[in-house]
Amino acid sequence: MRVLILGADGYLGWPTALLFSSLGHEVTAVDNYFRRHTCDRLDVGMLYPVPTFNQRAQIWHELSGYEIKTVICDLAEPKCMRSLFNGRVKYQWAIDSSFDGPPDVVIHYAEQPSAPYSMLTYETADETLINNLRVTNNLMFAIRDLSPSTHLVKLGTMGEYGTPNIDIEEGWLDIQHKGRSDRFLFPRQASSLYHTTKILDTDLLWFGVRMWDLKVTDLMQGPVYGIETDQTIINPRLKTIFNYDEFFGTIINRFIVQAVIEHPLTVYGKGGQTRGYLNIKDTLQCVEKAALTPPKPGEMLIYNQIMETFSVNELAEMVVSVGRKLGYNTQIQNVPNPRIEAEDHYYNPNYQALVSLGVKPHYLTEDVLIRMFEIVAEHADTIKRDVILGKSKW
Ligand code: USQ
Protein backbone atom coordinates (compact mmCIF):
# COMPACT_ATOMS: atom_id res chain seq x y z
CA MET A 1 0.00 0.00 0.00
CA ARG A 2 0.98 3.63 -0.38
CA VAL A 3 0.85 4.93 3.19
CA LEU A 4 0.95 8.61 4.07
CA ILE A 5 1.79 9.38 7.70
CA LEU A 6 1.02 12.88 8.95
CA GLY A 7 2.86 13.98 12.10
CA ALA A 8 5.54 11.36 11.42
CA ASP A 9 8.34 12.88 13.48
CA GLY A 10 6.45 12.51 16.79
CA TYR A 11 6.38 9.98 19.61
CA LEU A 12 3.92 7.71 17.75
CA GLY A 13 4.35 8.92 14.18
CA TRP A 14 7.98 7.89 13.76
CA PRO A 15 7.60 4.30 15.02
CA THR A 16 4.47 4.02 12.85
CA ALA A 17 6.48 5.08 9.79
CA LEU A 18 9.14 2.47 10.63
CA LEU A 19 6.54 -0.27 11.08
CA PHE A 20 4.78 0.32 7.75
CA SER A 21 8.10 0.69 5.95
CA SER A 22 9.41 -2.55 7.49
CA LEU A 23 6.31 -4.34 6.17
CA GLY A 24 7.22 -3.26 2.65
CA HIS A 25 4.64 -0.48 2.21
CA GLU A 26 5.58 2.71 0.35
CA VAL A 27 5.74 5.31 3.11
CA THR A 28 5.66 9.08 2.83
CA ALA A 29 6.19 10.80 6.19
CA VAL A 30 5.26 14.43 6.84
CA ASP A 31 5.96 16.74 9.76
CA ASN A 32 6.49 20.43 10.55
CA TYR A 33 8.70 19.94 13.65
CA PHE A 34 5.94 21.28 15.93
CA ARG A 35 6.95 18.99 18.81
CA ARG A 36 10.67 19.74 18.67
CA HIS A 37 10.16 23.49 18.25
CA THR A 38 7.62 23.67 21.07
CA CYS A 39 9.85 21.67 23.44
CA ASP A 40 12.66 24.13 22.65
CA ARG A 41 10.40 27.15 23.12
CA LEU A 42 9.05 25.86 26.45
CA ASP A 43 12.55 24.67 27.39
CA VAL A 44 11.23 21.33 28.65
CA GLY A 45 13.87 19.08 27.11
CA MET A 46 13.58 15.48 25.98
CA LEU A 47 15.07 12.39 27.56
CA TYR A 48 17.70 12.10 24.79
CA PRO A 49 18.38 13.86 21.50
CA VAL A 50 17.20 12.23 18.27
CA PRO A 51 18.51 12.80 14.73
CA THR A 52 16.65 15.21 12.45
CA PHE A 53 13.65 13.93 10.51
CA ASN A 54 15.64 13.55 7.28
CA GLN A 55 18.57 11.93 9.06
CA ARG A 56 16.20 9.40 10.61
CA ALA A 57 14.94 8.39 7.18
CA GLN A 58 18.51 8.08 5.88
CA ILE A 59 19.59 6.01 8.87
CA TRP A 60 16.58 3.73 8.34
CA HIS A 61 17.51 3.32 4.69
CA GLU A 62 21.14 2.47 5.54
CA LEU A 63 20.05 -0.11 8.11
CA SER A 64 17.08 -1.71 6.36
CA GLY A 65 17.31 -0.85 2.69
CA TYR A 66 13.77 0.58 2.88
CA GLU A 67 12.85 4.10 1.85
CA ILE A 68 10.73 6.52 3.90
CA LYS A 69 10.19 9.67 1.85
CA THR A 70 10.12 12.74 4.07
CA VAL A 71 8.26 16.00 3.58
CA ILE A 72 8.67 18.96 5.93
CA CYS A 73 5.74 21.33 5.64
CA ASP A 74 2.81 22.72 7.59
CA LEU A 75 -0.32 20.69 6.93
CA ALA A 76 -2.46 23.57 8.16
CA GLU A 77 -1.53 25.13 4.77
CA PRO A 78 -3.88 23.64 2.16
CA LYS A 79 -1.15 23.77 -0.51
CA CYS A 80 1.08 21.55 1.56
CA MET A 81 -1.73 19.07 2.23
CA ARG A 82 -2.95 18.98 -1.36
CA SER A 83 0.57 18.51 -2.74
CA LEU A 84 0.61 15.06 -1.12
CA PHE A 85 -2.37 14.06 -3.25
CA ASN A 86 -1.86 16.00 -6.51
CA GLY A 87 1.80 15.18 -7.08
CA ARG A 88 3.22 18.67 -6.47
CA VAL A 89 4.91 17.44 -3.30
CA LYS A 90 8.52 18.42 -2.58
CA TYR A 91 10.28 15.56 -0.84
CA GLN A 92 13.04 16.54 1.58
CA TRP A 93 14.64 13.16 1.49
CA ALA A 94 13.92 10.33 -0.94
CA ILE A 95 15.94 7.93 -3.05
CA ASP A 96 13.46 8.31 -5.87
CA SER A 97 11.64 11.65 -5.69
CA SER A 98 9.00 10.83 -8.28
CA PHE A 99 5.38 10.88 -7.10
CA ASP A 100 3.87 7.40 -6.97
CA GLY A 101 0.24 8.53 -6.76
CA PRO A 102 -2.11 9.48 -3.94
CA PRO A 103 -2.05 7.33 -0.80
CA ASP A 104 -4.22 4.27 -0.26
CA VAL A 105 -4.28 5.07 3.44
CA VAL A 106 -3.49 8.18 5.48
CA ILE A 107 -2.61 7.94 9.15
CA HIS A 108 -3.33 11.28 10.77
CA TYR A 109 -1.34 12.15 13.91
CA ALA A 110 -0.63 15.75 12.85
CA GLU A 111 -2.20 17.51 15.80
CA GLN A 112 -1.15 19.40 18.90
CA PRO A 113 -1.57 16.47 21.31
CA SER A 114 -1.30 17.99 24.77
CA ALA A 115 -4.22 18.85 27.05
CA PRO A 116 -2.11 21.02 29.40
CA TYR A 117 -0.57 22.92 26.45
CA SER A 118 -4.04 23.65 25.09
CA MET A 119 -5.01 25.10 28.48
CA LEU A 120 -1.84 27.15 29.12
CA THR A 121 -2.79 30.54 27.60
CA TYR A 122 -5.24 32.02 25.12
CA GLU A 123 -2.52 31.74 22.45
CA THR A 124 -1.85 28.04 23.00
CA ALA A 125 -5.60 27.33 23.11
CA ASP A 126 -6.08 29.18 19.84
CA GLU A 127 -3.07 27.50 18.25
CA THR A 128 -4.46 24.08 19.25
CA LEU A 129 -7.94 24.81 17.89
CA ILE A 130 -6.74 26.33 14.63
CA ASN A 131 -4.02 23.77 13.93
CA ASN A 132 -6.00 20.66 14.79
CA LEU A 133 -9.21 21.61 13.03
CA ARG A 134 -7.58 23.12 10.00
CA VAL A 135 -5.33 20.10 9.41
CA THR A 136 -8.30 17.75 9.65
CA ASN A 137 -10.40 19.95 7.37
CA ASN A 138 -7.56 20.27 4.85
CA LEU A 139 -7.16 16.51 4.84
CA MET A 140 -10.88 15.86 4.48
CA PHE A 141 -11.11 18.18 1.46
CA ALA A 142 -7.90 16.86 -0.12
CA ILE A 143 -9.33 13.34 0.05
CA ARG A 144 -12.76 14.44 -1.17
CA ASP A 145 -11.39 16.41 -4.12
CA LEU A 146 -8.33 14.42 -5.14
CA SER A 147 -8.56 10.84 -3.92
CA PRO A 148 -11.99 9.85 -2.56
CA SER A 149 -11.09 6.17 -2.24
CA THR A 150 -8.26 6.89 0.24
CA HIS A 151 -8.88 5.43 3.69
CA LEU A 152 -8.33 7.94 6.49
CA VAL A 153 -7.17 6.50 9.82
CA LYS A 154 -7.54 9.28 12.37
CA LEU A 155 -6.09 9.27 15.87
CA GLY A 156 -8.80 10.38 18.26
CA THR A 157 -8.81 10.00 22.01
CA MET A 158 -10.75 8.23 24.76
CA GLY A 159 -10.90 11.66 26.39
CA GLU A 160 -13.59 12.57 23.87
CA TYR A 161 -16.06 10.55 25.94
CA GLY A 162 -14.96 12.00 29.28
CA THR A 163 -16.02 9.99 32.32
CA PRO A 164 -19.78 9.42 31.95
CA ASN A 165 -21.73 7.53 34.58
CA ILE A 166 -22.64 4.82 32.03
CA ASP A 167 -20.58 2.22 30.12
CA ILE A 168 -18.61 3.71 27.21
CA GLU A 169 -19.39 1.97 23.90
CA GLU A 170 -17.08 1.88 20.89
CA GLY A 171 -18.02 5.11 19.21
CA TRP A 172 -21.79 4.71 18.87
CA LEU A 173 -24.84 4.49 21.10
CA ASP A 174 -28.26 3.05 20.27
CA ILE A 175 -30.92 5.35 21.69
CA GLN A 176 -34.55 4.46 22.34
CA HIS A 177 -36.75 7.52 22.58
CA LYS A 178 -40.54 7.65 22.81
CA GLY A 179 -40.92 4.27 21.15
CA ARG A 180 -38.43 4.89 18.33
CA SER A 181 -34.73 4.08 18.11
CA ASP A 182 -31.65 5.31 16.26
CA ARG A 183 -27.86 5.09 16.45
CA PHE A 184 -25.80 8.20 17.24
CA LEU A 185 -22.21 9.06 18.06
CA PHE A 186 -21.68 8.18 21.72
CA PRO A 187 -22.14 11.42 23.77
CA ARG A 188 -18.91 13.33 24.07
CA GLN A 189 -17.79 15.74 26.79
CA ALA A 190 -14.11 16.60 27.01
CA SER A 191 -12.21 18.16 29.86
CA SER A 192 -9.59 20.14 27.91
CA LEU A 193 -9.60 22.22 24.74
CA TYR A 194 -7.22 19.72 23.15
CA HIS A 195 -9.70 16.92 23.78
CA THR A 196 -12.47 19.19 22.48
CA THR A 197 -10.64 19.53 19.14
CA LYS A 198 -10.70 15.75 18.89
CA ILE A 199 -14.48 15.75 19.37
CA LEU A 200 -14.80 18.39 16.66
CA ASP A 201 -12.56 16.31 14.37
CA THR A 202 -14.82 13.31 14.87
CA ASP A 203 -17.87 15.39 14.03
CA LEU A 204 -16.19 16.89 10.99
CA LEU A 205 -15.20 13.51 9.63
CA TRP A 206 -18.60 11.97 10.36
CA PHE A 207 -20.01 14.84 8.30
CA GLY A 208 -17.58 14.03 5.45
CA VAL A 209 -18.54 10.35 5.61
CA ARG A 210 -22.26 11.18 5.41
CA MET A 211 -21.96 13.84 2.72
CA TRP A 212 -19.25 12.48 0.44
CA ASP A 213 -18.97 8.75 1.17
CA LEU A 214 -15.49 9.08 2.63
CA LYS A 215 -13.88 6.05 4.33
CA VAL A 216 -12.82 6.91 7.88
CA THR A 217 -11.58 4.94 10.88
CA ASP A 218 -11.44 6.97 14.09
CA LEU A 219 -9.27 5.46 16.84
CA MET A 220 -10.19 6.51 20.39
CA GLN A 221 -6.80 6.08 21.98
CA GLY A 222 -5.92 6.28 25.69
CA PRO A 223 -2.62 7.56 27.13
CA VAL A 224 0.29 5.62 25.63
CA TYR A 225 3.41 4.49 27.51
CA GLY A 226 6.68 2.88 26.48
CA ILE A 227 9.85 3.63 24.59
CA GLU A 228 10.73 0.71 22.37
CA THR A 229 9.12 -0.90 19.35
CA ASP A 230 10.34 -3.82 17.23
CA GLN A 231 11.85 -1.40 14.73
CA THR A 232 13.24 1.33 17.03
CA ILE A 233 15.34 -1.26 18.89
CA ILE A 234 17.26 -2.10 15.72
CA ASN A 235 19.59 0.83 16.38
CA PRO A 236 19.79 3.59 19.05
CA ARG A 237 19.57 6.23 16.31
CA LEU A 238 16.06 4.99 15.47
CA LYS A 239 14.67 5.75 18.94
CA THR A 240 11.44 7.69 19.19
CA ILE A 241 11.14 11.07 20.91
CA PHE A 242 10.50 10.68 24.65
CA ASN A 243 9.09 13.51 26.80
CA TYR A 244 8.55 13.59 30.54
CA ASP A 245 7.46 17.18 31.13
CA GLU A 246 3.91 18.23 32.09
CA PHE A 247 2.95 18.99 28.48
CA PHE A 248 4.15 16.12 26.34
CA GLY A 249 4.95 13.38 28.83
CA THR A 250 2.09 10.97 29.47
CA ILE A 251 1.60 9.78 33.02
CA ILE A 252 3.40 6.41 33.06
CA ASN A 253 6.40 7.78 31.17
CA ARG A 254 6.51 10.70 33.61
CA PHE A 255 6.24 8.48 36.69
CA ILE A 256 9.21 6.34 35.59
CA VAL A 257 11.35 9.44 35.03
CA GLN A 258 10.28 10.86 38.39
CA ALA A 259 11.13 7.57 40.11
CA VAL A 260 14.58 7.42 38.49
CA ILE A 261 15.50 10.89 39.77
CA GLU A 262 13.79 10.17 43.11
CA HIS A 263 11.27 12.95 42.67
CA PRO A 264 7.99 12.02 44.42
CA LEU A 265 5.43 10.73 41.92
CA THR A 266 3.04 13.57 41.08
CA VAL A 267 -0.41 12.10 41.71
CA TYR A 268 -2.88 14.86 40.80
CA GLY A 269 -5.55 15.31 43.46
CA LYS A 270 -7.08 12.16 44.93
CA GLY A 271 -5.68 9.93 42.17
CA GLY A 272 -8.93 8.11 41.47
CA GLN A 273 -8.89 9.31 37.84
CA THR A 274 -9.22 6.15 35.74
CA ARG A 275 -8.21 5.88 32.09
CA GLY A 276 -7.54 3.18 29.51
CA TYR A 277 -3.83 2.71 28.71
CA LEU A 278 -1.79 0.98 26.04
CA ASN A 279 1.82 0.18 25.22
CA ILE A 280 3.33 2.02 22.25
CA LYS A 281 3.77 -1.39 20.59
CA ASP A 282 0.00 -1.82 20.70
CA THR A 283 -0.59 1.60 19.15
CA LEU A 284 1.34 0.28 16.16
CA GLN A 285 -0.57 -2.99 16.06
CA CYS A 286 -3.91 -1.18 16.28
CA VAL A 287 -3.06 1.33 13.57
CA GLU A 288 -1.85 -1.46 11.30
CA LYS A 289 -5.00 -3.57 11.82
CA ALA A 290 -7.16 -0.50 11.26
CA ALA A 291 -5.27 0.36 8.06
CA LEU A 292 -5.72 -3.17 6.74
CA THR A 293 -9.46 -3.20 7.52
CA PRO A 294 -10.93 -0.24 5.63
CA PRO A 295 -14.57 0.77 6.01
CA LYS A 296 -16.90 0.80 3.03
CA PRO A 297 -17.41 4.16 1.32
CA GLY A 298 -19.81 6.16 3.49
CA GLU A 299 -18.94 4.14 6.60
CA MET A 300 -17.13 5.36 9.70
CA LEU A 301 -15.52 2.77 11.96
CA ILE A 302 -14.71 3.80 15.53
CA TYR A 303 -12.59 1.67 17.86
CA ASN A 304 -11.61 2.22 21.49
CA GLN A 305 -7.83 1.86 21.41
CA ILE A 306 -6.89 0.80 24.96
CA MET A 307 -5.77 -2.51 26.43
CA GLU A 308 -6.46 -2.15 30.19
CA THR A 309 -7.64 0.47 32.67
CA PHE A 310 -5.90 1.88 35.75
CA SER A 311 -6.46 4.68 38.22
CA VAL A 312 -3.64 7.15 38.79
CA ASN A 313 -3.20 5.65 42.29
CA GLU A 314 -2.83 2.15 40.86
CA LEU A 315 -0.18 3.33 38.41
CA ALA A 316 1.71 5.15 41.16
CA GLU A 317 1.65 2.06 43.37
CA MET A 318 2.99 -0.14 40.56
CA VAL A 319 5.83 2.27 39.83
CA VAL A 320 6.65 2.60 43.54
CA SER A 321 6.78 -1.16 43.94
CA VAL A 322 9.10 -1.67 40.97
CA GLY A 323 11.19 1.40 41.83
CA ARG A 324 11.81 0.16 45.37
CA LYS A 325 12.73 -3.32 44.13
CA LEU A 326 15.31 -1.66 41.90
CA GLY A 327 16.73 0.26 44.86
CA TYR A 328 15.20 3.70 44.26
CA ASN A 329 13.73 5.72 47.09
CA THR A 330 10.33 6.06 45.38
CA GLN A 331 7.63 8.08 47.10
CA ILE A 332 4.17 9.35 46.15
CA GLN A 333 3.03 12.94 46.59
CA ASN A 334 -0.59 14.02 46.10
CA VAL A 335 -0.27 17.45 44.50
CA PRO A 336 -3.23 19.80 43.99
CA ASN A 337 -4.85 18.79 40.71
CA PRO A 338 -4.00 21.40 38.05
CA ARG A 339 -6.88 20.06 35.92
CA ILE A 340 -10.63 20.17 36.29
CA GLU A 341 -11.54 16.47 36.08
CA ALA A 342 -13.47 13.91 38.15
CA GLU A 343 -11.15 12.28 40.70
CA ASP A 344 -13.58 9.59 41.72
CA HIS A 345 -15.88 8.24 39.02
CA TYR A 346 -17.45 5.27 37.25
CA TYR A 347 -15.39 4.01 34.29
CA ASN A 348 -16.31 1.00 32.19
CA PRO A 349 -15.33 1.32 28.52
CA ASN A 350 -15.71 -1.44 25.93
CA TYR A 351 -12.54 -2.18 23.98
CA GLN A 352 -12.83 -5.58 22.35
CA ALA A 353 -13.05 -4.61 18.68
CA LEU A 354 -9.34 -4.17 17.98
CA VAL A 355 -8.49 -7.37 19.82
CA SER A 356 -11.13 -9.10 17.68
CA LEU A 357 -9.27 -7.78 14.63
CA GLY A 358 -6.19 -9.63 15.88
CA VAL A 359 -4.31 -7.17 18.11
CA LYS A 360 -2.34 -9.07 20.79
CA PRO A 361 -2.12 -6.81 23.85
CA HIS A 362 1.14 -6.08 25.69
CA TYR A 363 0.07 -5.51 29.29
CA LEU A 364 1.73 -3.25 31.86
CA THR A 365 3.74 -5.88 33.72
CA GLU A 366 6.62 -5.54 36.16
CA ASP A 367 9.04 -6.58 33.38
CA VAL A 368 7.75 -3.82 31.12
CA LEU A 369 8.23 -1.27 33.89
CA ILE A 370 11.72 -2.58 34.71
CA ARG A 371 12.80 -2.23 31.08
CA MET A 372 11.52 1.36 31.05
CA PHE A 373 13.43 2.09 34.27
CA GLU A 374 16.60 0.70 32.67
CA ILE A 375 16.35 2.88 29.60
CA VAL A 376 15.45 6.03 31.52
CA ALA A 377 18.29 5.41 33.99
CA GLU A 378 20.80 5.51 31.11
CA HIS A 379 19.83 9.15 30.62
CA ALA A 380 19.32 10.14 34.25
CA ASP A 381 22.01 12.84 34.08
CA THR A 382 20.14 14.84 31.45
CA ILE A 383 16.73 14.87 33.17
CA LYS A 384 15.49 18.38 33.98
CA ARG A 385 13.97 18.32 37.47
CA ASP A 386 12.39 21.74 37.06
CA VAL A 387 9.95 20.60 34.34
CA ILE A 388 8.30 17.91 36.46
CA LEU A 389 5.83 20.15 38.29
CA GLY A 390 3.72 22.16 35.92
CA LYS A 391 2.65 25.67 35.01
CA SER A 392 -0.57 24.87 33.19
CA LYS A 393 -3.68 25.10 35.34
CA TRP A 394 -7.29 24.97 34.18
N1 USQ B 1 -1.88 12.76 35.84
C1 USQ B 1 -1.41 12.75 37.14
N2 USQ B 1 -0.11 13.13 37.34
C2 USQ B 1 0.73 13.49 36.33
C3 USQ B 1 0.23 13.49 35.02
C4 USQ B 1 -1.08 13.11 34.80
O1 USQ B 1 -2.11 12.42 38.09
O2 USQ B 1 1.88 13.84 36.61
C5 USQ B 1 -3.27 12.33 35.57
C6 USQ B 1 -4.09 13.33 34.79
O3 USQ B 1 -4.67 14.29 35.65
C7 USQ B 1 -5.09 12.44 34.08
C8 USQ B 1 -4.32 11.15 33.83
O4 USQ B 1 -3.20 11.20 34.73
O5 USQ B 1 -6.17 12.15 34.93
C9 USQ B 1 -3.79 10.99 32.42
O6 USQ B 1 -3.02 12.13 32.11
P1 USQ B 1 -1.97 12.16 30.90
O7 USQ B 1 -1.24 13.46 30.97
O8 USQ B 1 -1.19 10.91 30.85
O9 USQ B 1 -2.95 12.08 29.64
P2 USQ B 1 -3.90 13.16 28.96
O10 USQ B 1 -3.64 14.55 29.37
O11 USQ B 1 -5.30 12.68 29.13
O12 USQ B 1 -3.48 13.07 27.43
C10 USQ B 1 -2.75 11.96 26.89
C11 USQ B 1 -2.10 12.41 25.60
C12 USQ B 1 -3.18 12.77 24.58
C13 USQ B 1 -4.15 11.60 24.43
C14 USQ B 1 -4.74 11.22 25.77
C15 USQ B 1 -5.61 10.01 25.74
O13 USQ B 1 -1.25 13.52 25.84
O14 USQ B 1 -2.58 13.12 23.35
O15 USQ B 1 -5.20 11.95 23.56
O16 USQ B 1 -3.64 10.90 26.67
S1 USQ B 1 -6.94 10.11 26.89
O17 USQ B 1 -6.41 10.46 28.20
O18 USQ B 1 -7.61 8.85 26.93
O19 USQ B 1 -7.82 11.15 26.43
PDB file of C-alpha atoms in Angstrom, residues 60-162:
ATOM      1  CA  TRP A  60      16.585   3.731   8.337  1.00  0.00           C
ATOM      2  CA  HIS A  61      17.510   3.318   4.695  1.00  0.00           C
ATOM      3  CA  GLU A  62      21.140   2.469   5.538  1.00  0.00           C
ATOM      4  CA  LEU A  63      20.046  -0.107   8.108  1.00  0.00           C
ATOM      5  CA  SER A  64      17.080  -1.710   6.363  1.00  0.00           C
ATOM      6  CA  GLY A  65      17.309  -0.849   2.693  1.00  0.00           C
ATOM      7  CA  TYR A  66      13.769   0.578   2.885  1.00  0.00           C
ATOM      8  CA  GLU A  67      12.846   4.098   1.851  1.00  0.00           C
ATOM      9  CA  ILE A  68      10.728   6.515   3.901  1.00  0.00           C
ATOM     10  CA  LYS A  69      10.194   9.666   1.847  1.00  0.00           C
ATOM     11  CA  THR A  70      10.115  12.736   4.074  1.00  0.00           C
ATOM     12  CA  VAL A  71       8.262  16.004   3.584  1.00  0.00           C
ATOM     13  CA  ILE A  72       8.673  18.963   5.932  1.00  0.00           C
ATOM     14  CA  CYS A  73       5.741  21.335   5.635  1.00  0.00           C
ATOM     15  CA  ASP A  74       2.810  22.720   7.593  1.00  0.00           C
ATOM     16  CA  LEU A  75      -0.324  20.687   6.933  1.00  0.00           C
ATOM     17  CA  ALA A  76      -2.461  23.568   8.157  1.00  0.00           C
ATOM     18  CA  GLU A  77      -1.525  25.125   4.770  1.00  0.00           C
ATOM     19  CA  PRO A  78      -3.878  23.642   2.162  1.00  0.00           C
ATOM     20  CA  LYS A  79      -1.153  23.772  -0.513  1.00  0.00           C
ATOM     21  CA  CYS A  80       1.083  21.546   1.565  1.00  0.00           C
ATOM     22  CA  MET A  81      -1.731  19.065   2.232  1.00  0.00           C
ATOM     23  CA  ARG A  82      -2.948  18.980  -1.357  1.00  0.00           C
ATOM     24  CA  SER A  83       0.571  18.511  -2.743  1.00  0.00           C
ATOM     25  CA  LEU A  84       0.607  15.062  -1.119  1.00  0.00           C
ATOM     26  CA  PHE A  85      -2.371  14.063  -3.253  1.00  0.00           C
ATOM     27  CA  ASN A  86      -1.859  15.996  -6.509  1.00  0.00           C
ATOM     28  CA  GLY A  87       1.804  15.179  -7.084  1.00  0.00           C
ATOM     29  CA  ARG A  88       3.220  18.667  -6.471  1.00  0.00           C
ATOM     30  CA  VAL A  89       4.911  17.437  -3.297  1.00  0.00           C
ATOM     31  CA  LYS A  90       8.517  18.420  -2.577  1.00  0.00           C
ATOM     32  CA  TYR A  91      10.282  15.558  -0.836  1.00  0.00           C
ATOM     33  CA  GLN A  92      13.037  16.541   1.576  1.00  0.00           C
ATOM     34  CA  TRP A  93      14.637  13.157   1.494  1.00  0.00           C
ATOM     35  CA  ALA A  94      13.917  10.327  -0.939  1.00  0.00           C
ATOM     36  CA  ILE A  95      15.938   7.925  -3.047  1.00  0.00           C
ATOM     37  CA  ASP A  96      13.462   8.307  -5.869  1.00  0.00           C
ATOM     38  CA  SER A  97      11.645  11.648  -5.690  1.00  0.00           C
ATOM     39  CA  SER A  98       9.004  10.828  -8.282  1.00  0.00           C
ATOM     40  CA  PHE A  99       5.376  10.882  -7.099  1.00  0.00           C
ATOM     41  CA  ASP A 100       3.873   7.397  -6.971  1.00  0.00           C
ATOM     42  CA  GLY A 101       0.245   8.530  -6.763  1.00  0.00           C
ATOM     43  CA  PRO A 102      -2.113   9.480  -3.944  1.00  0.00           C
ATOM     44  CA  PRO A 103      -2.049   7.332  -0.802  1.00  0.00           C
ATOM     45  CA  ASP A 104      -4.221   4.267  -0.259  1.00  0.00           C
ATOM     46  CA  VAL A 105      -4.283   5.073   3.438  1.00  0.00           C
ATOM     47  CA  VAL A 106      -3.486   8.184   5.476  1.00  0.00           C
ATOM     48  CA  ILE A 107      -2.609   7.942   9.154  1.00  0.00           C
ATOM     49  CA  HIS A 108      -3.330  11.280  10.771  1.00  0.00           C
ATOM     50  CA  TYR A 109      -1.337  12.146  13.906  1.00  0.00           C
ATOM     51  CA  ALA A 110      -0.631  15.746  12.847  1.00  0.00           C
ATOM     52  CA  GLU A 111      -2.198  17.514  15.800  1.00  0.00           C
ATOM     53  CA  GLN A 112      -1.149  19.401  18.897  1.00  0.00           C
ATOM     54  CA  PRO A 113      -1.566  16.465  21.309  1.00  0.00           C
ATOM     55  CA  SER A 114      -1.298  17.990  24.766  1.00  0.00           C
ATOM     56  CA  ALA A 115      -4.224  18.849  27.047  1.00  0.00           C
ATOM     57  CA  PRO A 116      -2.109  21.023  29.398  1.00  0.00           C
ATOM     58  CA  TYR A 117      -0.568  22.915  26.449  1.00  0.00           C
ATOM     59  CA  SER A 118      -4.041  23.650  25.087  1.00  0.00           C
ATOM     60  CA  MET A 119      -5.007  25.102  28.483  1.00  0.00           C
ATOM     61  CA  LEU A 120      -1.837  27.151  29.116  1.00  0.00           C
ATOM     62  CA  THR A 121      -2.790  30.536  27.601  1.00  0.00           C
ATOM     63  CA  TYR A 122      -5.239  32.021  25.118  1.00  0.00           C
ATOM     64  CA  GLU A 123      -2.520  31.738  22.449  1.00  0.00           C
ATOM     65  CA  THR A 124      -1.853  28.043  22.997  1.00  0.00           C
ATOM     66  CA  ALA A 125      -5.599  27.329  23.113  1.00  0.00           C
ATOM     67  CA  ASP A 126      -6.076  29.176  19.843  1.00  0.00           C
ATOM     68  CA  GLU A 127      -3.065  27.497  18.253  1.00  0.00           C
ATOM     69  CA  THR A 128      -4.464  24.081  19.245  1.00  0.00           C
ATOM     70  CA  LEU A 129      -7.935  24.814  17.889  1.00  0.00           C
ATOM     71  CA  ILE A 130      -6.737  26.331  14.630  1.00  0.00           C
ATOM     72  CA  ASN A 131      -4.024  23.770  13.933  1.00  0.00           C
ATOM     73  CA  ASN A 132      -5.998  20.664  14.790  1.00  0.00           C
ATOM     74  CA  LEU A 133      -9.215  21.608  13.033  1.00  0.00           C
ATOM     75  CA  ARG A 134      -7.575  23.120   9.997  1.00  0.00           C
ATOM     76  CA  VAL A 135      -5.325  20.105   9.414  1.00  0.00           C
ATOM     77  CA  THR A 136      -8.300  17.745   9.654  1.00  0.00           C
ATOM     78  CA  ASN A 137     -10.399  19.946   7.374  1.00  0.00           C
ATOM     79  CA  ASN A 138      -7.556  20.268   4.849  1.00  0.00           C
ATOM     80  CA  LEU A 139      -7.157  16.512   4.842  1.00  0.00           C
ATOM     81  CA  MET A 140     -10.877  15.862   4.480  1.00  0.00           C
ATOM     82  CA  PHE A 141     -11.108  18.177   1.463  1.00  0.00           C
ATOM     83  CA  ALA A 142      -7.900  16.856  -0.116  1.00  0.00           C
ATOM     84  CA  ILE A 143      -9.325  13.336   0.049  1.00  0.00           C
ATOM     85  CA  ARG A 144     -12.760  14.442  -1.170  1.00  0.00           C
ATOM     86  CA  ASP A 145     -11.386  16.409  -4.118  1.00  0.00           C
ATOM     87  CA  LEU A 146      -8.330  14.425  -5.142  1.00  0.00           C
ATOM     88  CA  SER A 147      -8.564  10.839  -3.917  1.00  0.00           C
ATOM     89  CA  PRO A 148     -11.994   9.851  -2.558  1.00  0.00           C
ATOM     90  CA  SER A 149     -11.091   6.166  -2.244  1.00  0.00           C
ATOM     91  CA  THR A 150      -8.261   6.894   0.239  1.00  0.00           C
ATOM     92  CA  HIS A 151      -8.881   5.428   3.693  1.00  0.00           C
ATOM     93  CA  LEU A 152      -8.327   7.937   6.491  1.00  0.00           C
ATOM     94  CA  VAL A 153      -7.167   6.501   9.822  1.00  0.00           C
ATOM     95  CA  LYS A 154      -7.536   9.282  12.374  1.00  0.00           C
ATOM     96  CA  LEU A 155      -6.094   9.269  15.872  1.00  0.00           C
ATOM     97  CA  GLY A 156      -8.797  10.377  18.258  1.00  0.00           C
ATOM     98  CA  THR A 157      -8.813  10.002  22.013  1.00  0.00           C
ATOM     99  CA  MET A 158     -10.754   8.235  24.762  1.00  0.00           C
ATOM    100  CA  GLY A 159     -10.905  11.659  26.392  1.00  0.00           C
ATOM    101  CA  GLU A 160     -13.592  12.574  23.866  1.00  0.00           C
ATOM    102  CA  TYR A 161     -16.063  10.550  25.937  1.00  0.00           C
ATOM    103  CA  GLY A 162     -14.956  12.005  29.278  1.00  0.00           C
TER     104      GLY A 162
END
